[in-house]
XYZ file of C-alpha atoms in Angstrom:
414
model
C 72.925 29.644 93.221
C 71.407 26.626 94.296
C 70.710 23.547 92.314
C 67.890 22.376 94.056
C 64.445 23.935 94.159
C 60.899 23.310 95.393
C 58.387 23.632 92.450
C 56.323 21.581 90.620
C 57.942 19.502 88.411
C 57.053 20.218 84.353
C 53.642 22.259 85.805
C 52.321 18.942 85.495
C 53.999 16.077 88.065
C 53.704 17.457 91.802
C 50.444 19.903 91.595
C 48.548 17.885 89.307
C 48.899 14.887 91.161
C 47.415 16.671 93.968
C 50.436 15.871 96.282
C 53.336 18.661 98.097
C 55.634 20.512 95.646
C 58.617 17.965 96.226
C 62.468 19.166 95.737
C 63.948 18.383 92.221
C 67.467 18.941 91.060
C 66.689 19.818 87.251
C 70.450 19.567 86.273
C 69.304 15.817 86.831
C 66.693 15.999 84.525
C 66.376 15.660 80.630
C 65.716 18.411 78.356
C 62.010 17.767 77.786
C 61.191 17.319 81.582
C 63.546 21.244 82.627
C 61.434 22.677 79.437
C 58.071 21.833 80.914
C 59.329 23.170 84.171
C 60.731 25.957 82.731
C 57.356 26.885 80.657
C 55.508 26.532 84.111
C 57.875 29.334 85.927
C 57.546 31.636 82.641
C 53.638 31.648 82.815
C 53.728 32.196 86.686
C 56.936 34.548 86.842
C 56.675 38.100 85.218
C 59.137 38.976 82.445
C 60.127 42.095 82.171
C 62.159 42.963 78.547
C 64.144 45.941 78.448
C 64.318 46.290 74.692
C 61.759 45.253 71.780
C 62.047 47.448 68.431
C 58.372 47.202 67.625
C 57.131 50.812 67.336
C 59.704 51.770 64.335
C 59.125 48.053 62.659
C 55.319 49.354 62.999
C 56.469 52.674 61.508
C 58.963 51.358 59.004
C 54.833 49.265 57.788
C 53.491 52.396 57.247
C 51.581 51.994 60.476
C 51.388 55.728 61.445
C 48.603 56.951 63.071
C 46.389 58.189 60.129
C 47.363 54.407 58.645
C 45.949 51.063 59.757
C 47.085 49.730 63.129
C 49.454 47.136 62.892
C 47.610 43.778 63.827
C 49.753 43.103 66.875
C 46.922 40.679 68.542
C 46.757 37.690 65.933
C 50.235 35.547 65.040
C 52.174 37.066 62.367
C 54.784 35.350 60.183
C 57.217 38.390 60.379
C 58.528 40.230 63.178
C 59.752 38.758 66.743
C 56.217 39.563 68.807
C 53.128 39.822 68.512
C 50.339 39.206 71.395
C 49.600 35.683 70.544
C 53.696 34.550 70.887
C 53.977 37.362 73.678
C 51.459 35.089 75.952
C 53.079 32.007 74.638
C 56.469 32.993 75.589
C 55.449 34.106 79.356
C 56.715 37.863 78.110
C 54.619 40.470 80.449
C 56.488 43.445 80.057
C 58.393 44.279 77.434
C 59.830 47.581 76.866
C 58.590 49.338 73.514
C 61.527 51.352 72.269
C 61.149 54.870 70.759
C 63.945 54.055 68.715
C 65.555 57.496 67.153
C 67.479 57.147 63.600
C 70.941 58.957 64.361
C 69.693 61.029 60.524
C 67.422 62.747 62.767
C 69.587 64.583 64.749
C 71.218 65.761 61.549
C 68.415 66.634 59.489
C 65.744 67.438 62.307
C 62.492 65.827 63.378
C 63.673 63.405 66.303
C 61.357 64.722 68.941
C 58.244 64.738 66.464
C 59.280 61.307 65.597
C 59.189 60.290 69.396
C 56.083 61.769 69.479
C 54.423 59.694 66.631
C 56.286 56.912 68.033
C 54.622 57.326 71.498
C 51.214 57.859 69.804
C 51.161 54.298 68.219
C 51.938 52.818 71.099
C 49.285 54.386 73.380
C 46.874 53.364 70.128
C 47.816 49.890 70.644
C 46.899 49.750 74.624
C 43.757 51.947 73.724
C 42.784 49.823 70.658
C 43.029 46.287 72.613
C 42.038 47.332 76.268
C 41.332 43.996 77.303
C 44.594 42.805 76.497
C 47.160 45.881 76.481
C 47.734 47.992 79.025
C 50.291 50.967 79.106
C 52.861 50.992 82.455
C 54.535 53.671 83.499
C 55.990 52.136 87.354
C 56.363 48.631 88.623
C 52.703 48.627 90.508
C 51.462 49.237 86.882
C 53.107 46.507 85.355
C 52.380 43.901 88.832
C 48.674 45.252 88.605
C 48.334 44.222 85.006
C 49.442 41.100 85.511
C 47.205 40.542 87.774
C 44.518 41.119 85.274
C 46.378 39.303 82.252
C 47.243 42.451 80.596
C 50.323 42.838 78.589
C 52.044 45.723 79.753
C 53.887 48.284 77.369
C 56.016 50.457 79.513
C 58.298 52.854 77.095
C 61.870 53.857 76.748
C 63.565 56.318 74.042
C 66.638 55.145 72.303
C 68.533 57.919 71.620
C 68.439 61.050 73.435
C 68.435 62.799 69.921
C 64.647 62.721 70.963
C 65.292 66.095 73.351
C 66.686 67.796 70.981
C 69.412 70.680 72.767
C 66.195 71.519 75.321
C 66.775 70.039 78.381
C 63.086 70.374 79.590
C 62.154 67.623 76.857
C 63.535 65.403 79.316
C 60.390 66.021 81.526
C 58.268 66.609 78.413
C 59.049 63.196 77.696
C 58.763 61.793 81.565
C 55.177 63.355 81.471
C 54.388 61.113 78.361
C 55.302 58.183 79.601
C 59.097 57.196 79.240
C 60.793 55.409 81.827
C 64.441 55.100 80.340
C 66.391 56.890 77.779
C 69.345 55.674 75.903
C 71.740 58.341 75.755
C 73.062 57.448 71.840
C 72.884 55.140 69.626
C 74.722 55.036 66.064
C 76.421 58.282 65.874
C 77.496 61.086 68.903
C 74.814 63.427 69.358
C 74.765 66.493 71.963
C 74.570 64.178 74.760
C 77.515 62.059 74.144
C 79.671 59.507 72.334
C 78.659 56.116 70.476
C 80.375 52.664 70.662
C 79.288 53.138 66.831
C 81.490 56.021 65.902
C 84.811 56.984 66.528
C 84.901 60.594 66.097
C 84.946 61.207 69.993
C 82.981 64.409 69.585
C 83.390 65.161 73.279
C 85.428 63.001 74.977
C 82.844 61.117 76.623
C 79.694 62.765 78.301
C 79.215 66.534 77.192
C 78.551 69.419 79.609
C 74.812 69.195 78.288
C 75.084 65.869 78.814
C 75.745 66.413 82.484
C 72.713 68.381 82.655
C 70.354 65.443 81.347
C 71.845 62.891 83.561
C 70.555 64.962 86.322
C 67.843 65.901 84.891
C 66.992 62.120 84.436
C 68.090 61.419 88.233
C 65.803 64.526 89.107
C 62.687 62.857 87.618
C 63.630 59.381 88.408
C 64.132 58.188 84.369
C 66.017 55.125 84.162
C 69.812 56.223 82.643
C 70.267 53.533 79.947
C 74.263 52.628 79.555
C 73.845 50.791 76.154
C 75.453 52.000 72.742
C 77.916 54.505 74.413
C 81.414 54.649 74.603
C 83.668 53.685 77.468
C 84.192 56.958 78.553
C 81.002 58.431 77.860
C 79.808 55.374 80.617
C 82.291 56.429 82.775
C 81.363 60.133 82.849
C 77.469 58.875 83.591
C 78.779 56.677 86.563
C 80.454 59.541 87.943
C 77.636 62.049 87.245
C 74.860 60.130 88.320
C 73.444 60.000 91.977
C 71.157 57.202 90.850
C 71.823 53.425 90.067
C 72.525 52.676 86.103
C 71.007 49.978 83.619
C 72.108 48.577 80.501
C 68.684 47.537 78.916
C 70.136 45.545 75.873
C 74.053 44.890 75.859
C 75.943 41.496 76.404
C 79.386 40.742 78.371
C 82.629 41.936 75.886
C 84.698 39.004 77.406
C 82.561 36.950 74.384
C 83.343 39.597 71.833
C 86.653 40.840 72.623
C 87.029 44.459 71.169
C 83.659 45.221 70.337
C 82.784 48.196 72.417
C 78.870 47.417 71.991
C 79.006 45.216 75.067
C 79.874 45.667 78.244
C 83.419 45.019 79.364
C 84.083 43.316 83.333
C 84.832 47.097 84.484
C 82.155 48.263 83.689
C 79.664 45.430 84.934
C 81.644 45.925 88.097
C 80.980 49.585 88.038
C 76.791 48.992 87.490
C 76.587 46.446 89.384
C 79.000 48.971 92.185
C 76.237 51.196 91.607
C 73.700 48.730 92.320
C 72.748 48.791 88.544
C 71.539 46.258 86.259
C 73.329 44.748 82.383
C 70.362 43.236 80.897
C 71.835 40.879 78.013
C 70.637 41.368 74.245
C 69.883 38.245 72.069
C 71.693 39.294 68.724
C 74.024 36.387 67.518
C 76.601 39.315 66.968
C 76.165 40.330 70.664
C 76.595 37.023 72.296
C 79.240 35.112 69.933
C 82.696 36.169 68.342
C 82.387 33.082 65.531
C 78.684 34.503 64.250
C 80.071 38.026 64.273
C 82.769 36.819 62.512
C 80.936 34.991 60.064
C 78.157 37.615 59.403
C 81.588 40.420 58.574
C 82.494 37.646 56.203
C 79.219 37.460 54.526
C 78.571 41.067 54.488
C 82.038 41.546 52.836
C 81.401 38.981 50.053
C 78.080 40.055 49.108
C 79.525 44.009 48.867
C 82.495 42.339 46.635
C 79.686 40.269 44.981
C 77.572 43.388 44.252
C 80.241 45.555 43.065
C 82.013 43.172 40.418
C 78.605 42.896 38.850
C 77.431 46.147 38.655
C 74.220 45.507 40.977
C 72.593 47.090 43.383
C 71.009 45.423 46.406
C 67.166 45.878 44.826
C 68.367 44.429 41.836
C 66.261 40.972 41.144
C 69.591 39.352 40.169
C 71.004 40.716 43.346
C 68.431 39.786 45.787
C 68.001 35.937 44.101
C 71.964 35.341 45.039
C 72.004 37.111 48.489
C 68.775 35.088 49.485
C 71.079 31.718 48.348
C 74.149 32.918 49.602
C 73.101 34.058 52.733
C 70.789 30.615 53.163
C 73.842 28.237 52.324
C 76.445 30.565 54.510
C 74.198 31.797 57.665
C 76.171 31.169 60.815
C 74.488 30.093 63.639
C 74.461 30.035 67.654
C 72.273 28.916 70.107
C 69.834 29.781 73.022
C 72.600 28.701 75.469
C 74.992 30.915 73.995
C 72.672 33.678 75.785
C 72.407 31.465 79.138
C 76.237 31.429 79.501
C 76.505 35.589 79.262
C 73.773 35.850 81.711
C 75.604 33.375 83.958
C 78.522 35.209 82.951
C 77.831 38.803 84.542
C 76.064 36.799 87.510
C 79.463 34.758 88.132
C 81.607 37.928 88.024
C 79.309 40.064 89.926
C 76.059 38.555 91.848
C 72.887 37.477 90.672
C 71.502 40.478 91.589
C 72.942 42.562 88.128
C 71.366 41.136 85.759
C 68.473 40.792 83.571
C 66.866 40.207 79.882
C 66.865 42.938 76.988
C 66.322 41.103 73.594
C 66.730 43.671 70.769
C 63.614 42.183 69.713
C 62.579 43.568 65.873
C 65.790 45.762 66.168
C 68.533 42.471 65.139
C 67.169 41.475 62.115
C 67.678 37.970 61.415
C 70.756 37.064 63.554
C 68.846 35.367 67.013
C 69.947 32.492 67.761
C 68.039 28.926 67.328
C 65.581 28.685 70.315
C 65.178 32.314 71.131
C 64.018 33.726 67.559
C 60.895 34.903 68.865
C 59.021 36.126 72.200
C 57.496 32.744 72.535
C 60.657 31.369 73.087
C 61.596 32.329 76.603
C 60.867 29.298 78.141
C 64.307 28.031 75.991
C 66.304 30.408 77.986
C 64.858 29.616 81.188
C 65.404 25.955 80.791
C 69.239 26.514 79.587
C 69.700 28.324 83.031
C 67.826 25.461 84.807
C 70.137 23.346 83.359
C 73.225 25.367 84.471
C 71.644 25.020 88.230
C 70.003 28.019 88.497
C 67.070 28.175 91.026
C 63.617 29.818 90.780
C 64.701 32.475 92.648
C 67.564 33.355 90.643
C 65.053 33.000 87.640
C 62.392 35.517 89.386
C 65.516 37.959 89.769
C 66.757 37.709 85.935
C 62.931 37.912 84.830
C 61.857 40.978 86.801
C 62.524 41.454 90.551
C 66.498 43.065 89.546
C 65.206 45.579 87.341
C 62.498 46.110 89.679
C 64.784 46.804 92.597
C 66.696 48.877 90.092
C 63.607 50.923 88.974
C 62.492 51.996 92.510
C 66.108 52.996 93.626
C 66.113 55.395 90.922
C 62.463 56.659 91.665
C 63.318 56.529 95.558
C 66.522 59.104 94.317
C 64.815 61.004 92.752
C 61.901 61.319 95.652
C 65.267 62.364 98.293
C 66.063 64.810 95.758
């Protein structure tokens, strides 16, 4: 990784003097001059996300598709993007996840929820045409750049969404999804969850097996995130295609929690030319906040149960507003920096990207990275760590892109 780099210094020193880009070593330089350099490579770089939780925070507002549309254009006071902090931030492409309840698979309904899901999102791009744009491929998402759109390329989370019918994998395809997360809080058909630790199958099932090629066949993105161990090591073997973690951090940071990605298996996606894109989620990228958020979710159960309250309770929510605002741990933007540097250390620049958990962490980002407008934070903490704009372009977008069009180019040679 180099240090130095030719590019205008702050987006406002070389080019707007008129004069040659000159060579700047921004380790040198103090945190106000790498930000305005940093806010001049997000505008001009695009950023792809690989996880935002928007369409089931729309959902969760009642924003269905017989409801009102969710005002996604203007600044809102809740949430972690809207279009407004989107353009701010420099975000171009971030991934809406159809994000699948693990209840679903239990008590029915995950594919029609996918498909309402879906629906909103194609309602935003066809309610804001001048400003949204759906993407299913990386000439979408380059194209719409190049007319200021905001792409909205999709992935499920949770591969509940099929059902036990292997052609919903297609079904899905055909609508529009580009990845699929096999599980997410509880083992489903597919395979095992970091989350639970019944072991259902032992890792990948047989009809598991079946939708990873299926996936390869159509050239859908296998997301690694929220399985178990062995379930990831199953999918390795199985697949003929490279693999991507859209929204997990490094393990060596959270010893034990299964979540993240331990060094074997970075080694393993990165073997298969793969990508870990790291989540923002204070519990994802720091032992001491995860630590500290157990503690506080602990107390307040204790709390609640010696009083005889329930969380809705007035009484209740009054102290856990106090509590939690005199106890909240905290972390910040470089804790995210050093996992990305992290995973490029242990296995090449070329493995790694950004997947925020956007709307899907609550409350627990860390200061200078609690919304999309805040990606210019990150990019400036990896400046400082003496990261070129090359290695920046490759974290923003041109890994997964790589990534993305191996897997299509698989499935093509199929």
């Amino acid at each position: 990784m180099k240090k130095i780099l030719s590019i205008a210094l702050g987006a406002t020193m070389a080019f707007a003097c008129g004069t040659e880009p000159q060579e700047v070593d921004y380790t040198q330089l103090s945190d106000e001059e790498r930000l305005e350099v940093a806010k001049e490579i997000a505008q001009s770089t695009i950023i792809v996300d690989g996880h935002m939780d928007l369409p089931f925070r729309m959902y969760n507002l009642g924003n269905t598709m017989n409801g009102e549309i969710y005002d996604f254009i203007n600044r809102q006071e809740s949430g972690n993007i809207d279009y407004v902090r989107a353009r701010e931030g420099g975000i171009d492409a971030p991934f809406m996840a159809i994000y699948i309840p693990a209840i679903y698979q239990e008590r029915g309904g995950a594919k029609a929820l996918a498909d309402t899901l879906i629906m909103m999102v194609e309602r935003m791009a066809a309610t804001w045409p001048d400003k949204v744009a759906l993407a299913k491929s990386v000439d979408d998402i380059e194209n719409n750049f190049k007319k200021g759109l905001l792409s909205l390329p999709m992935g499920i989370e949770n591969a509940a969404a099929i059902e036990d019918d292997i052609d919903n994998v297609a079904y899905f395809y055909n609508k529009g999804i580009r990845y699929m997360t096999l599980t997410h809080g509880k083992d489903n058909l597919v395979g095992d969850s970091s989350y639970d630790d019944s072991e259902t199958h032992g890792g990948l099932s047989e009809f598991g097996r079946e939708v990873v090629a299926e996936m390869n066949r159509l050239g859908m993105i296998i997301d690694v995130s929220h399985i178990t161990d062995k379930t990831f090591f199953d999918v390795a073997e199985v697949s003929k295609a490279p693999i991507v973690a859209t929204h997990s951090s490094a393990r060596n940071f959270t010893p034990g929690f299964e979540r993240n990605v331990s060094d074997e298996i970075i080694k393993k996606i990165a073997e298969k030319d793969g990508l870990v894109m790291i989540t923002f989620g204070g519990s994802f990228v720091d032992q001491a906040f995860a630590d500290r958020n157990t503690a506080n979710r602990e107390h307040i159960a204790s709390w609640l149960e010696e009083k005889g309250l329930s969380r809705s309770d007035t009484a209740a929510q009054e102290y856990i507003q106090k509590y939690m605002a005199d106890n909240r741990p905290n972390v910040h933007v470089s804790k995210v920096a050093e996992h990305i540097d992290y995973v490029a250390k242990l296995v090449g620049i070329d493995h790694v990207g950004l997947g925020s958990d956007f709307d899907g962490v609550g409350d627990t980002l860390p200061e200078g990275l609690k919304d999309a407008s805040m990606y210019p934070n990150l990019i400036a903490e990896l400046l400082k760590l003496g990261y070129s704009k090359e290695d920046i372009e490759k974290i923003c977008s041109k890994n997964f892109f790589r990534v993305w069009k191996s897997i299509e180019d698989v499935a093509k040679s199929a």
